[in-house]
Short mmCIF file of C-alpha atoms in Angstrom, two decimals:
data_model
loop_
_atom_site.label_atom_id
_atom_site.label_comp_id
_atom_site.label_asym_id
_atom_site.label_seq_id
_atom_site.Cartn_x
_atom_site.Cartn_y
_atom_site.Cartn_z
CA MET A 14 9.49 -1.32 33.28
CA GLU A 15 7.19 -3.15 30.83
CA ASN A 16 4.91 -0.13 30.39
CA GLU A 17 7.90 2.18 29.92
CA THR A 18 9.34 -0.10 27.23
CA GLN A 19 5.99 -0.41 25.47
CA THR A 20 5.57 3.37 25.47
CA ALA A 21 9.10 3.90 24.14
CA VAL A 22 8.51 1.42 21.30
CA ILE A 23 5.21 3.04 20.32
CA TRP A 24 6.53 6.58 20.20
CA THR A 25 9.81 5.65 18.54
CA GLY A 26 7.83 4.06 15.72
CA ILE A 27 5.43 6.99 15.45
CA PHE A 28 8.20 9.60 15.42
CA SER A 29 10.18 7.59 12.85
CA ASP A 30 7.19 7.50 10.51
CA ALA A 31 6.32 11.17 11.03
CA ASN A 32 9.91 12.23 10.36
CA TYR A 33 10.10 10.08 7.25
CA PHE A 34 6.92 11.61 5.84
CA GLY A 35 8.24 15.07 6.65
CA ARG A 36 11.34 14.29 4.61
CA TYR A 37 9.16 12.81 1.88
CA PHE A 38 7.08 16.00 1.61
CA ARG A 39 10.31 18.01 1.61
CA ASP A 40 11.69 15.97 -1.29
CA VAL A 41 8.42 16.15 -3.21
CA ALA A 42 8.30 19.94 -2.73
CA ARG A 43 11.59 20.25 -4.58
CA HIS A 44 9.78 19.00 -7.68
CA ALA A 45 6.47 20.76 -7.17
CA ASP A 46 5.30 20.66 -10.78
CA ASP A 47 6.58 17.19 -11.54
CA PRO A 48 3.87 14.82 -12.89
CA LEU A 49 5.59 12.09 -10.90
CA ASN A 50 4.20 13.64 -7.73
CA SER A 51 0.60 12.81 -8.62
CA ALA A 52 1.39 9.15 -9.18
CA LEU A 53 3.35 9.04 -5.91
CA ALA A 54 0.48 10.63 -3.97
CA PHE A 55 -1.92 7.86 -5.02
CA CYS A 56 0.63 5.17 -4.14
CA MET A 57 1.56 6.68 -0.78
CA ALA A 58 -1.97 7.55 0.41
CA PRO A 59 -2.68 4.34 2.35
CA TYR A 60 0.66 4.57 4.20
CA PHE A 61 -0.04 8.15 5.25
CA SER A 62 -3.47 7.00 6.42
CA LEU A 63 -2.09 4.00 8.29
CA THR A 64 0.34 6.18 10.25
CA MET A 65 -2.26 8.86 10.90
CA HIS A 66 -4.98 6.41 11.95
CA GLU A 67 -2.84 4.23 14.21
CA SER A 68 -0.81 7.01 15.81
CA LEU A 69 -3.94 9.06 16.48
CA GLN A 70 -5.28 6.29 18.71
CA LYS A 71 -2.18 6.67 20.89
CA ALA A 72 -1.89 10.46 20.68
CA ARG A 73 -5.49 11.01 21.80
CA LYS A 74 -4.66 9.40 25.13
CA ILE A 75 -2.13 12.17 25.75
CA ASP A 76 -3.91 15.05 24.03
CA PRO A 77 -7.67 14.51 23.51
CA ASP A 78 -7.83 17.66 21.36
CA ILE A 79 -5.19 16.56 18.85
CA SER A 80 -7.82 15.46 16.31
CA ALA A 81 -9.01 19.08 16.03
CA VAL A 82 -6.56 19.48 13.13
CA PHE A 83 -8.85 17.29 11.04
CA LYS A 84 -12.03 18.46 9.35
CA GLU A 85 -15.23 16.47 9.62
CA GLY A 86 -14.97 13.34 7.52
CA THR A 87 -11.19 13.16 7.29
CA ILE A 88 -10.81 10.56 10.02
CA ALA A 89 -13.41 8.34 8.32
CA ILE A 90 -11.57 8.77 5.01
CA SER A 91 -8.28 7.82 6.66
CA ALA A 92 -9.86 4.72 8.23
CA ARG A 93 -11.12 3.48 4.85
CA SER A 94 -7.77 4.28 3.24
CA ARG A 95 -5.82 2.54 6.00
CA HIS A 96 -8.04 -0.55 5.75
CA SER A 97 -7.36 -0.78 2.02
CA LEU A 98 -3.87 -2.04 2.90
CA LYS A 99 -5.36 -5.15 4.51
CA LEU A 100 -6.73 -6.31 1.15
CA PHE A 101 -8.45 -9.69 1.60
CA GLU A 102 -7.57 -9.69 5.32
CA ASP A 103 -10.09 -6.88 5.81
CA THR A 104 -12.61 -8.67 8.01
CA LYS A 105 -15.37 -6.19 7.17
CA ARG A 106 -15.10 -6.72 3.42
CA GLY A 107 -13.25 -9.96 2.79
CA ILE A 108 -12.99 -11.13 -0.81
CA GLU A 109 -16.66 -10.65 -1.65
CA GLY A 110 -16.76 -7.21 -0.06
CA GLN A 111 -13.74 -6.07 -2.03
CA ILE A 112 -15.25 -7.43 -5.24
CA SER A 113 -18.49 -5.57 -4.50
CA TYR A 114 -16.53 -2.38 -3.89
CA PHE A 115 -14.76 -2.65 -7.22
CA ARG A 116 -18.13 -3.13 -8.92
CA GLU A 117 -19.10 0.26 -7.46
CA VAL A 118 -15.89 1.76 -8.80
CA PHE A 119 -16.54 0.28 -12.26
CA THR A 120 -20.06 1.69 -12.29
CA ALA A 121 -18.99 5.15 -11.15
CA HIS A 122 -16.12 5.44 -13.62
CA SER A 123 -18.03 4.10 -16.61
CA ALA A 124 -20.97 6.44 -15.88
CA LYS A 125 -18.57 9.38 -15.74
CA PHE A 126 -16.34 8.66 -18.71
CA LEU A 127 -18.33 6.54 -21.16
CA GLY A 128 -21.23 7.51 -23.39
CA ASN A 129 -20.16 11.15 -23.65
CA THR A 130 -19.03 11.29 -27.28
CA TRP A 131 -21.71 12.93 -29.40
CA LEU A 132 -21.07 10.50 -32.28
CA PRO A 133 -22.26 7.02 -31.21
CA LEU A 134 -20.00 5.28 -33.74
CA ALA A 135 -16.97 6.79 -32.01
CA ARG A 136 -17.84 5.66 -28.50
CA PHE A 137 -15.70 2.56 -28.79
CA LEU A 138 -12.76 4.97 -28.47
CA GLU A 139 -13.85 6.17 -25.02
CA THR A 140 -11.86 5.04 -21.98
CA ASP A 141 -12.59 4.79 -18.26
CA LEU A 142 -9.40 3.38 -16.73
CA GLY A 143 -6.02 5.07 -16.44
CA LEU A 144 -2.79 3.08 -16.00
CA SER A 145 0.33 4.68 -14.53
CA SER A 146 3.70 3.00 -15.05
CA TYR A 147 7.26 3.75 -13.99
CA ASP A 148 10.06 2.39 -16.15
CA GLY A 149 7.56 0.19 -17.94
CA ARG A 150 6.02 -1.34 -14.81
CA LEU A 151 2.54 -0.64 -13.51
CA VAL A 152 2.50 1.28 -10.21
CA SER A 153 -1.06 2.62 -10.04
CA THR A 154 -4.42 2.71 -11.79
CA THR A 155 -7.32 5.11 -11.40
CA HIS A 156 -9.32 2.25 -9.85
CA ALA A 157 -6.52 1.40 -7.43
CA ALA A 158 -6.16 5.08 -6.53
CA THR A 159 -9.88 5.26 -5.73
CA PHE A 160 -9.52 2.16 -3.55
CA HIS A 161 -6.52 3.50 -1.63
CA LEU A 162 -7.58 7.13 -1.17
CA GLY A 163 -10.55 6.21 1.02
CA PHE A 164 -13.13 8.46 -0.66
CA GLU A 165 -16.42 7.18 -1.99
CA PRO A 166 -16.08 6.40 -5.75
CA ASN A 167 -18.55 9.05 -6.93
CA GLU A 168 -17.05 11.68 -4.65
CA LEU A 169 -13.67 11.42 -6.36
CA LEU A 170 -15.29 12.00 -9.74
CA ALA A 171 -17.16 15.15 -8.73
CA GLU A 172 -16.04 18.66 -9.53
CA GLY A 173 -13.48 19.92 -7.04
CA SER A 174 -12.35 16.44 -5.99
CA GLY A 175 -8.71 17.41 -6.52
CA ASP A 176 -9.07 20.19 -3.97
CA LYS A 177 -10.60 17.74 -1.49
CA ILE A 178 -7.73 15.29 -1.89
CA ARG A 179 -5.20 18.09 -1.50
CA ALA A 180 -6.96 19.36 1.62
CA VAL A 181 -6.82 15.91 3.26
CA PHE A 182 -3.12 15.59 2.45
CA GLU A 183 -2.52 19.03 3.94
CA GLU A 184 -4.29 17.95 7.12
CA TYR A 185 -2.09 14.87 7.25
CA GLY A 186 0.95 17.11 6.83
CA SER A 187 -0.14 19.39 9.67
CA TYR A 188 -0.74 16.39 11.90
CA PHE A 189 2.68 14.86 11.10
CA ALA A 190 4.28 18.25 11.78
CA GLY A 191 2.63 18.19 15.20
CA LEU A 192 4.32 14.85 15.81
CA GLY A 193 7.72 16.32 14.97
CA ALA A 194 7.98 16.04 11.18
CA SER A 195 10.14 18.72 9.62
CA LEU A 196 10.44 20.02 6.05
CA ASP A 197 13.93 21.44 6.51
CA ASP A 198 17.05 20.04 4.87
CA GLN A 199 18.09 17.96 7.86
CA GLY A 200 17.90 14.19 7.66
CA ALA A 201 18.42 11.58 4.98
CA GLU A 202 16.82 11.82 1.58
CA THR A 203 13.85 9.59 0.78
CA PHE A 204 13.34 7.42 -2.29
CA VAL A 205 11.82 10.42 -4.11
CA THR A 206 15.23 11.93 -4.85
CA SER A 207 16.40 8.81 -6.70
CA LEU A 208 13.45 8.73 -9.09
CA SER A 209 13.70 9.98 -12.64
CA PRO A 210 10.67 11.83 -14.05
CA SER A 211 11.98 11.06 -17.52
CA ILE A 212 11.18 7.36 -17.12
CA LEU A 213 7.67 7.92 -15.78
CA ASP A 214 5.63 6.58 -18.67
CA GLU A 215 2.82 8.59 -20.18
CA PRO A 216 -0.45 7.50 -18.50
CA ARG A 217 -2.27 4.96 -20.65
CA ASP A 218 -6.05 5.20 -20.92
CA VAL A 219 -7.98 2.02 -21.70
CA ARG A 220 -11.51 0.64 -21.58
CA ALA A 221 -11.74 -1.18 -18.23
CA SER A 222 -14.11 -3.87 -19.47
CA LYS A 223 -11.69 -4.83 -22.24
CA TYR A 224 -8.53 -4.53 -20.17
CA TYR A 225 -9.70 -6.65 -17.25
CA ARG A 226 -10.92 -9.45 -19.55
CA LYS A 227 -7.35 -9.95 -20.78
CA VAL A 228 -5.37 -10.02 -17.53
CA PHE A 229 -4.87 -12.46 -14.65
CA ASN A 230 -7.80 -14.88 -14.33
CA GLY A 231 -9.45 -14.15 -17.66
CA PRO A 232 -12.80 -12.81 -18.91
CA GLU A 233 -15.06 -14.45 -16.31
CA THR A 234 -13.72 -12.52 -13.30
CA PRO A 235 -13.20 -8.83 -14.18
CA GLU A 236 -13.61 -7.52 -10.63
CA LEU A 237 -11.16 -10.07 -9.24
CA ASN A 238 -8.76 -9.15 -12.03
CA ALA A 239 -9.08 -5.50 -11.01
CA ILE A 240 -8.12 -6.37 -7.44
CA LEU A 241 -5.18 -8.49 -8.61
CA THR A 242 -4.12 -5.53 -10.77
CA THR A 243 -4.11 -3.43 -7.60
CA PHE A 244 -1.94 -6.07 -5.89
CA ARG A 245 0.42 -5.96 -8.86
CA ALA A 246 0.72 -2.18 -8.66
CA MET A 247 1.43 -2.33 -4.91
CA LEU A 248 4.22 -4.86 -5.39
CA ASN A 249 5.78 -2.86 -8.20
CA PHE A 250 5.57 0.34 -6.19
CA ALA A 251 7.27 -1.29 -3.20
CA GLU A 252 9.90 -2.97 -5.37
CA ILE A 253 10.73 -0.15 -7.78
CA VAL A 254 9.90 3.01 -5.89
CA VAL A 255 10.35 2.44 -2.16
CA SER A 256 13.55 0.48 -2.63
CA SER A 257 14.85 2.79 -5.37
CA GLY A 258 18.17 4.32 -4.41
CA VAL A 259 18.20 2.75 -0.94
CA ASP A 260 21.35 1.00 0.16
CA ARG A 261 20.35 -2.64 0.41
CA GLN A 262 22.42 -2.93 3.58
CA HIS A 263 20.76 0.03 5.29
CA LEU A 264 17.51 -0.25 7.23
CA ASP A 265 15.23 2.77 7.13
CA TYR A 266 12.37 2.00 9.52
CA THR A 267 9.53 3.51 7.48
CA ALA A 268 10.76 2.60 3.98
CA PHE A 269 11.22 -0.99 5.14
CA LYS A 270 7.82 -0.94 6.83
CA ILE A 271 6.09 0.21 3.63
CA GLY A 272 7.77 -2.51 1.60
CA TYR A 273 7.22 -5.21 4.19
CA LEU A 274 3.53 -4.50 4.74
CA SER A 275 2.82 -4.21 1.01
CA LEU A 276 4.46 -7.54 0.35
CA TYR A 277 3.00 -9.33 3.36
CA GLN A 278 -0.58 -8.22 2.66
CA VAL A 279 -0.39 -9.23 -1.01
CA LEU A 280 1.09 -12.63 -0.15
CA ARG A 281 -1.46 -13.22 2.57
CA SER A 282 -4.31 -12.21 0.27
CA VAL A 283 -3.15 -14.60 -2.46
CA ARG A 284 -3.06 -17.33 0.17
CA ILE A 285 -6.62 -16.47 1.25
CA LEU A 286 -7.79 -16.52 -2.38
CA LEU A 287 -6.28 -19.95 -2.94
CA ASP A 288 -7.90 -21.32 0.22
CA ASP A 289 -11.38 -19.99 -0.59
CA SER A 290 -13.14 -22.40 -2.96
CA SER A 291 -15.87 -19.84 -3.67
CA TYR A 292 -13.63 -18.09 -6.19
CA ARG A 293 -12.71 -20.27 -9.13
CA LEU A 294 -9.27 -19.70 -10.47
CA THR A 295 -8.20 -21.01 -13.85
CA VAL A 296 -5.68 -23.83 -13.82
CA ARG A 297 -2.99 -21.37 -14.86
CA SER A 298 -3.96 -18.80 -12.22
CA ALA A 299 -4.06 -21.38 -9.43
CA ALA A 300 -0.63 -22.70 -10.42
CA ILE A 301 0.93 -19.23 -10.50
CA ALA A 302 -0.71 -18.16 -7.23
CA ASP A 303 0.54 -21.34 -5.58
CA ARG A 304 4.01 -20.64 -6.93
CA ILE A 305 3.98 -17.17 -5.36
CA VAL A 306 2.97 -18.21 -1.84
CA ASN A 307 5.32 -21.19 -1.87
CA LEU A 308 8.45 -19.20 -2.57
CA GLU A 309 10.82 -20.01 0.30
CA SER A 310 11.00 -16.33 1.18
CA ALA A 311 7.20 -16.02 1.07
CA ARG A 312 6.81 -18.97 3.41
CA ASP A 313 9.14 -17.24 5.87
CA MET A 314 7.03 -14.09 5.74
CA LEU A 315 3.72 -15.96 6.00
CA ASN A 316 4.84 -18.17 8.88
CA PRO A 317 2.18 -17.69 11.60
CA ALA A 318 4.97 -17.37 14.16
CA ALA A 319 6.06 -14.15 12.40
CA LYS A 320 2.59 -12.57 12.34
CA PRO A 321 3.24 -10.54 15.55
CA PHE A 322 6.02 -8.71 13.69
CA ARG A 323 3.53 -7.58 11.06
CA ASN A 324 1.09 -6.55 13.80
CA MET A 325 3.78 -4.44 15.47
CA LEU A 326 4.46 -2.62 12.20
CA MET A 327 0.75 -2.01 11.68
CA HIS A 328 -0.19 -0.93 15.20
CA TYR A 329 3.11 0.19 16.84
CA ASN A 330 2.44 -1.93 19.96
CA LEU A 331 4.86 -4.61 21.06
CA PRO A 332 3.28 -8.07 20.64
CA PRO A 333 1.45 -9.02 23.86
CA LYS A 334 3.36 -12.27 24.51
CA ILE A 335 6.84 -10.93 23.88
CA ASP A 336 9.58 -11.36 26.46
CA ILE A 337 10.31 -7.75 27.43
CA ALA A 338 13.81 -8.77 28.50
CA LYS A 339 14.61 -9.47 24.83
CA VAL A 340 13.46 -6.03 23.67
CA ASP A 341 16.41 -3.75 22.89
CA LEU A 342 15.51 -0.17 22.04
CA SER A 343 18.97 0.42 20.58
CA GLN A 344 18.48 -2.22 17.87
CA PRO A 345 16.51 -2.04 14.60
CA PHE A 346 12.88 -2.89 15.28
CA PHE A 347 13.80 -3.05 18.95
CA GLY A 348 15.65 -6.35 18.67
CA THR A 349 12.51 -8.27 17.65
CA ILE A 350 13.80 -9.59 14.32
CA PRO A 351 15.61 -12.64 15.79
CA ILE A 352 12.51 -13.41 17.88
CA TYR A 353 10.16 -13.71 14.90
CA PHE A 354 12.71 -14.65 12.24
CA PRO A 355 15.15 -16.95 14.08
CA ARG A 356 17.17 -17.65 10.94
CA HIS A 357 17.75 -13.97 10.23
CA ASP A 358 19.47 -10.89 11.50
CA THR A 359 18.64 -7.35 10.40
CA PHE A 360 20.55 -7.41 7.13
CA SER A 361 19.54 -10.91 6.08
CA LEU A 362 15.89 -9.97 6.69
CA ILE A 363 16.37 -6.93 4.42
CA ARG A 364 17.75 -9.27 1.76
CA LEU A 365 14.89 -11.72 2.29
CA VAL A 366 12.21 -9.05 1.87
CA ASN A 367 13.93 -7.48 -1.14
CA GLN A 368 14.37 -10.85 -2.80
CA CYS A 369 10.81 -11.93 -2.08
CA GLY A 370 9.41 -8.60 -3.28
CA ALA A 371 11.37 -8.65 -6.54
CA THR A 372 10.46 -12.27 -7.30
CA ALA A 373 6.78 -11.90 -6.39
CA ALA A 374 6.49 -8.69 -8.44
CA ALA A 375 8.03 -10.39 -11.47
CA ILE A 376 5.66 -13.36 -11.15
CA PHE A 377 2.68 -11.00 -10.84
CA ASP A 378 3.76 -9.28 -14.06
CA GLU A 379 3.97 -12.69 -15.72
CA TRP A 380 0.57 -13.70 -14.33
CA ALA A 381 -1.05 -10.51 -15.57
CA GLU A 382 0.28 -10.47 -19.09
CA GLY A 383 1.59 -13.91 -19.98
CA ASP A 384 -0.19 -16.61 -21.96
#
């Protein structure tokens, strides 16, 4: 009985994600030439990769040949992209590893985009960082996109990189289709249909070295500021885009999962940053970071007793110590919400996550740009 329940939970989660992404691609296809689609692709990439990477581990046990849909290198790209969601919880990189990675991104982008103007006096006008905003709020940057796509920094700047990105996304689509995703008109609409291309701001191009000196922790920590800018974009994407047009009393498994994991990983990473004395935060930064992680809603999400819920969303498996008798396949998230959030039911947890996400995103905006 335990194995049957575990299997049912795994495949229910996988099919829910695959179907959601099928509907997402369907909704995007209705606006094929919309510039909004490019921004969305960069924001959604790590969630595609997470689903592909984690579900593939399970699917291979049933069909060892299922990975044949992927070209050489795609699985490695997906693994790097999927790990980008872990942020400072990435045990292979940690804080220092992520900072080192962003140094590589800085170097690659500045080498590509700076020093090209034939008139030296005009080179101060050159830019090497693009900022994408929706309704006035940052949702992606070219550095964040590089981080989340899973390609090596220089590879994304080479000729034909757009074709490579498109090819990987097409492989993802074929894989999700194999899991049951459909592009037909059946099923609920995704957040894409509620977005308005008219309020997608024109991309803003800036000089990275100047921009990062003015945000978050100040001029002494540009790489850390770049990572915090990525956190900010993730929170805004989850708050504005994923929740856009969704009934706050309705639980869509995958939309909720995207929002929950984005929020959890940012909160957890801020907590890790505060606890690591190797990285000096200004007095202002430390106070704001402490304010974020000590929101009542953030404390609920970061409670170690709730960590198995996050793990289930990441890996599809039921937590190993769960009482199988309390698992209910007919309930949202299989009846596990009251187990890991005793003070909440499904709808109050939705409210908790939405409230926490909105508040944390607003504080991040304040942290980035305030005095």
